[in-house]
Amino acid sequence: MNIIIFLTYGVSLKNWDEAGLLSRELKLYKKLQEKYNFKFTFVTYGDESDLNYKEHITNMEVIPIYKFNKQYNNKILSIFQSLTIPMTLKKLTNNKYDIIKTNQLFGSWVAIIYKIIIRKPLIIRTGYDLYLFSRKDGKNFIKQGLYYFLTLAALNFSTIYTVTSKSDFKYIEKHYFFKKDKLLIRRNWVDLIESNSLQVAGANKVLAVGRLEPQKDFSTLVKIFNNSNIELDI
């Protein structure tokens, strides 16, 4: 089975590598490759330099879009240019894929157009609800509206639409019109490593893990543990 994976819009293998995510992001696909002999092709928003990561992607293909299409610095021009990516892929791949999958919702319009062209099943994977997050982040109404209609289009054009939590599942089920049976929960995962070498210095410690940004609300954690005998490590 041939599966084509669309990375999040604007993201390349180089971005994954620089963020320390490359091995983790690829691990799932390597496991599926070993177990089921699936063949994967990654569409990335990188240039020829993404081909340097082929050593990390054994027996998998990489199509760096900006090796074949011009890359614009202007965001609006770049978005319009992205609408031509499916036609570029049609010329390069000869429609050989059985399944189309996205890594995130953002950029799913490229995968939707490609699905319409080659008429194959589309799996849209999301890590969070883009529209709901845009509301909570106070994005302008134009962006909120675009994210809402992108989510609505993705829900209706996809064969399967996955979310990572029950809260996202319930919110989407309630606020969007689509065939509900295509909505599934596929949770995020972490590696569990059994080890006896971890030493806990004391019982009064809390470890918080996450990106340092307002959305993670670490300031509330700091306030909660302030003036207590509990140490907070972020």
Short mmCIF file of C-alpha atoms in Angstrom, two decimals:
data_model
loop_
_atom_site.label_atom_id
_atom_site.label_comp_id
_atom_site.label_asym_id
_atom_site.label_seq_id
_atom_site.Cartn_x
_atom_site.Cartn_y
_atom_site.Cartn_z
CA MET A 1 0.00 0.00 0.00
CA ASN A 2 1.32 3.45 -0.98
CA ILE A 3 0.54 6.31 1.39
CA ILE A 4 1.34 9.97 0.80
CA ILE A 5 1.82 12.16 3.89
CA PHE A 6 1.41 15.95 3.75
CA LEU A 7 3.41 17.76 6.41
CA THR A 8 1.89 20.77 8.15
CA TYR A 9 1.84 23.75 5.79
CA GLY A 10 5.20 25.54 5.88
CA VAL A 11 7.01 22.72 7.70
CA SER A 12 10.00 20.85 6.30
CA LEU A 13 12.11 17.91 7.46
CA LYS A 14 14.77 20.46 8.30
CA ASN A 15 12.29 22.17 10.66
CA TRP A 16 11.55 18.82 12.31
CA ASP A 17 15.25 18.14 12.72
CA GLU A 18 16.06 21.57 14.16
CA ALA A 19 13.17 21.25 16.63
CA GLY A 20 14.41 17.82 17.74
CA LEU A 21 11.25 16.13 16.41
CA LEU A 22 12.53 14.22 13.39
CA SER A 23 13.14 10.79 14.96
CA ARG A 24 9.90 10.90 16.97
CA GLU A 25 7.73 12.00 14.05
CA LEU A 26 9.14 9.28 11.82
CA LYS A 27 9.01 6.49 14.39
CA LEU A 28 5.33 5.71 13.87
CA TYR A 29 5.75 5.41 10.10
CA LYS A 30 8.83 3.20 10.48
CA LYS A 31 6.84 0.88 12.75
CA LEU A 32 4.01 0.68 10.22
CA GLN A 33 6.51 0.09 7.45
CA GLU A 34 8.14 -2.79 9.33
CA LYS A 35 4.86 -4.41 10.39
CA TYR A 36 2.71 -3.98 7.27
CA ASN A 37 5.24 -3.18 4.53
CA PHE A 38 3.50 0.14 3.82
CA LYS A 39 5.31 2.53 1.49
CA PHE A 40 5.37 6.20 2.53
CA THR A 41 6.03 9.40 0.62
CA PHE A 42 6.43 12.67 2.53
CA VAL A 43 5.42 15.96 0.91
CA THR A 44 7.42 18.66 2.70
CA TYR A 45 7.57 22.44 2.49
CA GLY A 46 11.32 22.42 2.10
CA ASP A 47 13.79 22.72 -0.74
CA GLU A 48 16.46 20.31 -2.00
CA SER A 49 18.08 20.28 1.45
CA ASP A 50 15.23 18.04 2.68
CA LEU A 51 16.65 15.28 0.48
CA ASN A 52 19.66 15.18 2.82
CA TYR A 53 17.43 13.48 5.41
CA LYS A 54 16.87 10.39 3.29
CA GLU A 55 19.25 8.48 5.55
CA HIS A 56 16.65 8.93 8.31
CA ILE A 57 13.83 7.78 6.03
CA THR A 58 14.92 4.35 4.83
CA ASN A 59 12.83 3.05 1.93
CA MET A 60 10.62 6.15 2.05
CA GLU A 61 10.34 8.93 -0.51
CA VAL A 62 10.59 12.67 0.05
CA ILE A 63 9.07 15.32 -2.21
CA PRO A 64 10.27 18.78 -1.16
CA ILE A 65 7.76 21.12 -2.75
CA TYR A 66 10.14 24.06 -3.11
CA LYS A 67 12.49 22.01 -5.22
CA PHE A 68 9.80 22.09 -7.91
CA ASN A 69 7.75 25.21 -7.09
CA LYS A 70 8.89 28.75 -6.46
CA GLN A 71 8.91 29.80 -2.80
CA TYR A 72 7.45 33.24 -2.02
CA ASN A 73 8.24 35.31 1.04
CA ASN A 74 4.83 36.99 0.83
CA LYS A 75 2.30 34.94 2.84
CA ILE A 76 -0.66 35.66 0.56
CA LEU A 77 1.28 34.77 -2.59
CA SER A 78 2.54 31.64 -0.87
CA ILE A 79 -1.01 30.53 0.01
CA PHE A 80 -2.22 31.06 -3.56
CA GLN A 81 0.83 29.23 -4.87
CA SER A 82 0.01 26.28 -2.60
CA LEU A 83 -3.16 25.73 -4.63
CA THR A 84 -0.95 24.60 -7.53
CA ILE A 85 0.92 21.97 -5.48
CA PRO A 86 -1.59 19.15 -6.21
CA MET A 87 -1.05 19.59 -9.96
CA THR A 88 2.71 19.47 -9.44
CA LEU A 89 2.30 16.25 -7.47
CA LYS A 90 0.09 14.75 -10.17
CA LYS A 91 2.89 15.26 -12.71
CA LEU A 92 5.57 13.91 -10.37
CA THR A 93 3.80 10.87 -8.93
CA ASN A 94 1.43 9.57 -11.60
CA ASN A 95 -1.33 9.16 -8.98
CA LYS A 96 0.24 6.00 -7.53
CA TYR A 97 -1.08 6.41 -3.98
CA ASP A 98 -3.80 4.44 -2.22
CA ILE A 99 -4.27 6.75 0.78
CA ILE A 100 -3.65 10.45 1.43
CA LYS A 101 -2.91 11.64 4.98
CA THR A 102 -2.15 15.00 6.58
CA ASN A 103 0.03 15.55 9.63
CA GLN A 104 -2.13 18.47 10.83
CA LEU A 105 -5.19 20.42 9.73
CA PHE A 106 -3.21 23.50 8.66
CA GLY A 107 -2.39 22.97 5.01
CA SER A 108 -5.13 20.38 4.54
CA TRP A 109 -6.51 22.34 1.60
CA VAL A 110 -3.58 21.00 -0.46
CA ALA A 111 -4.46 17.41 0.46
CA ILE A 112 -8.17 18.05 -0.21
CA ILE A 113 -7.47 19.29 -3.74
CA TYR A 114 -5.14 16.35 -4.32
CA LYS A 115 -7.87 13.97 -3.12
CA ILE A 116 -10.32 15.48 -5.61
CA ILE A 117 -7.77 15.01 -8.40
CA ILE A 118 -6.75 11.40 -7.72
CA ARG A 119 -9.99 10.29 -6.00
CA LYS A 120 -8.41 8.38 -3.13
CA PRO A 121 -9.34 8.18 0.59
CA LEU A 122 -8.15 11.10 2.72
CA ILE A 123 -7.22 10.86 6.42
CA ILE A 124 -6.96 14.24 8.14
CA ARG A 125 -5.13 14.09 11.43
CA THR A 126 -5.37 16.98 13.90
CA GLY A 127 -3.51 17.58 17.13
CA TYR A 128 -5.89 20.32 18.28
CA ASP A 129 -8.92 22.22 17.00
CA LEU A 130 -7.46 25.07 14.96
CA TYR A 131 -10.61 27.22 15.02
CA LEU A 132 -11.18 26.86 18.77
CA PHE A 133 -7.54 27.69 19.50
CA SER A 134 -7.73 30.75 17.26
CA ARG A 135 -10.68 32.01 19.34
CA LYS A 136 -8.86 31.43 22.61
CA ASP A 137 -5.73 33.11 21.24
CA GLY A 138 -7.74 36.18 20.25
CA LYS A 139 -7.00 35.96 16.52
CA ASN A 140 -8.83 38.43 14.30
CA PHE A 141 -12.27 37.47 13.00
CA ILE A 142 -11.03 36.92 9.45
CA LYS A 143 -8.56 34.26 10.60
CA GLN A 144 -11.16 32.70 12.87
CA GLY A 145 -13.59 32.51 9.96
CA LEU A 146 -10.99 30.98 7.64
CA TYR A 147 -10.05 28.36 10.23
CA TYR A 148 -13.72 27.52 10.79
CA PHE A 149 -14.41 26.97 7.08
CA LEU A 150 -11.15 25.05 6.64
CA THR A 151 -12.24 22.71 9.46
CA LEU A 152 -15.71 22.38 7.93
CA ALA A 153 -14.25 21.59 4.48
CA ALA A 154 -11.81 19.09 5.95
CA LEU A 155 -14.58 17.33 7.86
CA ASN A 156 -16.70 16.98 4.75
CA PHE A 157 -14.01 16.06 2.22
CA SER A 158 -12.09 13.65 4.44
CA THR A 159 -12.75 9.93 4.67
CA ILE A 160 -11.53 9.85 8.27
CA TYR A 161 -10.95 12.85 10.56
CA THR A 162 -9.01 12.24 13.77
CA VAL A 163 -8.70 14.28 16.96
CA THR A 164 -6.56 13.63 20.02
CA SER A 165 -9.03 14.25 22.87
CA LYS A 166 -12.63 13.70 23.95
CA SER A 167 -13.09 17.45 24.40
CA ASP A 168 -12.18 18.13 20.75
CA PHE A 169 -14.38 15.21 19.68
CA LYS A 170 -17.42 16.58 21.52
CA TYR A 171 -16.82 20.17 20.37
CA ILE A 172 -16.51 19.22 16.69
CA GLU A 173 -19.44 16.81 16.87
CA LYS A 174 -21.64 19.60 18.27
CA HIS A 175 -20.53 22.61 16.20
CA TYR A 176 -20.02 21.24 12.66
CA PHE A 177 -22.29 19.63 10.10
CA PHE A 178 -20.77 16.43 8.63
CA LYS A 179 -21.14 12.64 8.71
CA LYS A 180 -20.35 11.90 12.34
CA ASP A 181 -19.08 8.36 11.80
CA LYS A 182 -15.86 9.61 10.18
CA LEU A 183 -14.76 11.36 13.40
CA LEU A 184 -12.34 9.29 15.49
CA ILE A 185 -10.11 9.80 18.53
CA ARG A 186 -6.44 8.94 17.99
CA ARG A 187 -4.50 10.14 21.00
CA ASN A 188 -0.98 11.54 21.02
CA TRP A 189 1.63 9.09 22.21
CA VAL A 190 4.91 8.99 24.10
CA ASP A 191 7.57 6.31 24.52
CA LEU A 192 7.48 4.62 27.92
CA ILE A 193 11.00 3.69 28.99
CA GLU A 194 11.34 1.43 32.01
CA SER A 195 14.32 2.48 34.08
CA ASN A 196 15.51 2.16 37.66
CA SER A 197 18.08 4.91 37.27
CA LEU A 198 15.70 7.82 37.86
CA GLN A 199 16.27 9.27 41.32
CA VAL A 200 13.62 11.50 42.90
CA ALA A 201 15.31 14.15 45.06
CA GLY A 202 12.25 14.86 47.15
CA ALA A 203 8.51 14.36 47.34
CA ASN A 204 7.66 18.07 47.14
CA LYS A 205 8.40 18.50 43.45
CA VAL A 206 6.15 18.96 40.43
CA LEU A 207 7.43 18.65 36.85
CA ALA A 208 5.56 20.49 34.06
CA VAL A 209 6.47 19.82 30.43
CA GLY A 210 5.42 22.08 27.54
CA ARG A 211 6.31 24.92 25.21
CA LEU A 212 6.98 28.27 26.87
CA GLU A 213 4.05 30.23 25.50
CA PRO A 214 0.92 31.88 26.96
CA GLN A 215 -1.34 29.12 25.62
CA LYS A 216 0.24 26.63 28.06
CA ASP A 217 -0.66 28.94 30.97
CA PHE A 218 2.39 28.26 33.13
CA SER A 219 1.73 31.55 34.92
CA THR A 220 -1.30 29.96 36.59
CA LEU A 221 0.84 27.05 37.78
CA VAL A 222 3.36 29.49 39.22
CA LYS A 223 0.58 31.30 41.11
CA ILE A 224 -0.86 28.04 42.43
CA PHE A 225 2.46 26.86 43.88
CA ASN A 226 3.60 30.28 45.04
CA ASN A 227 4.20 30.51 48.83
CA SER A 228 3.97 26.74 49.16
CA ASN A 229 6.57 24.15 50.06
CA ILE A 230 6.24 22.52 46.62
CA GLU A 231 8.92 23.16 44.01
CA LEU A 232 7.79 23.60 40.43
CA ASP A 233 10.18 22.62 37.61
CA ILE A 234 9.21 23.65 34.08
#
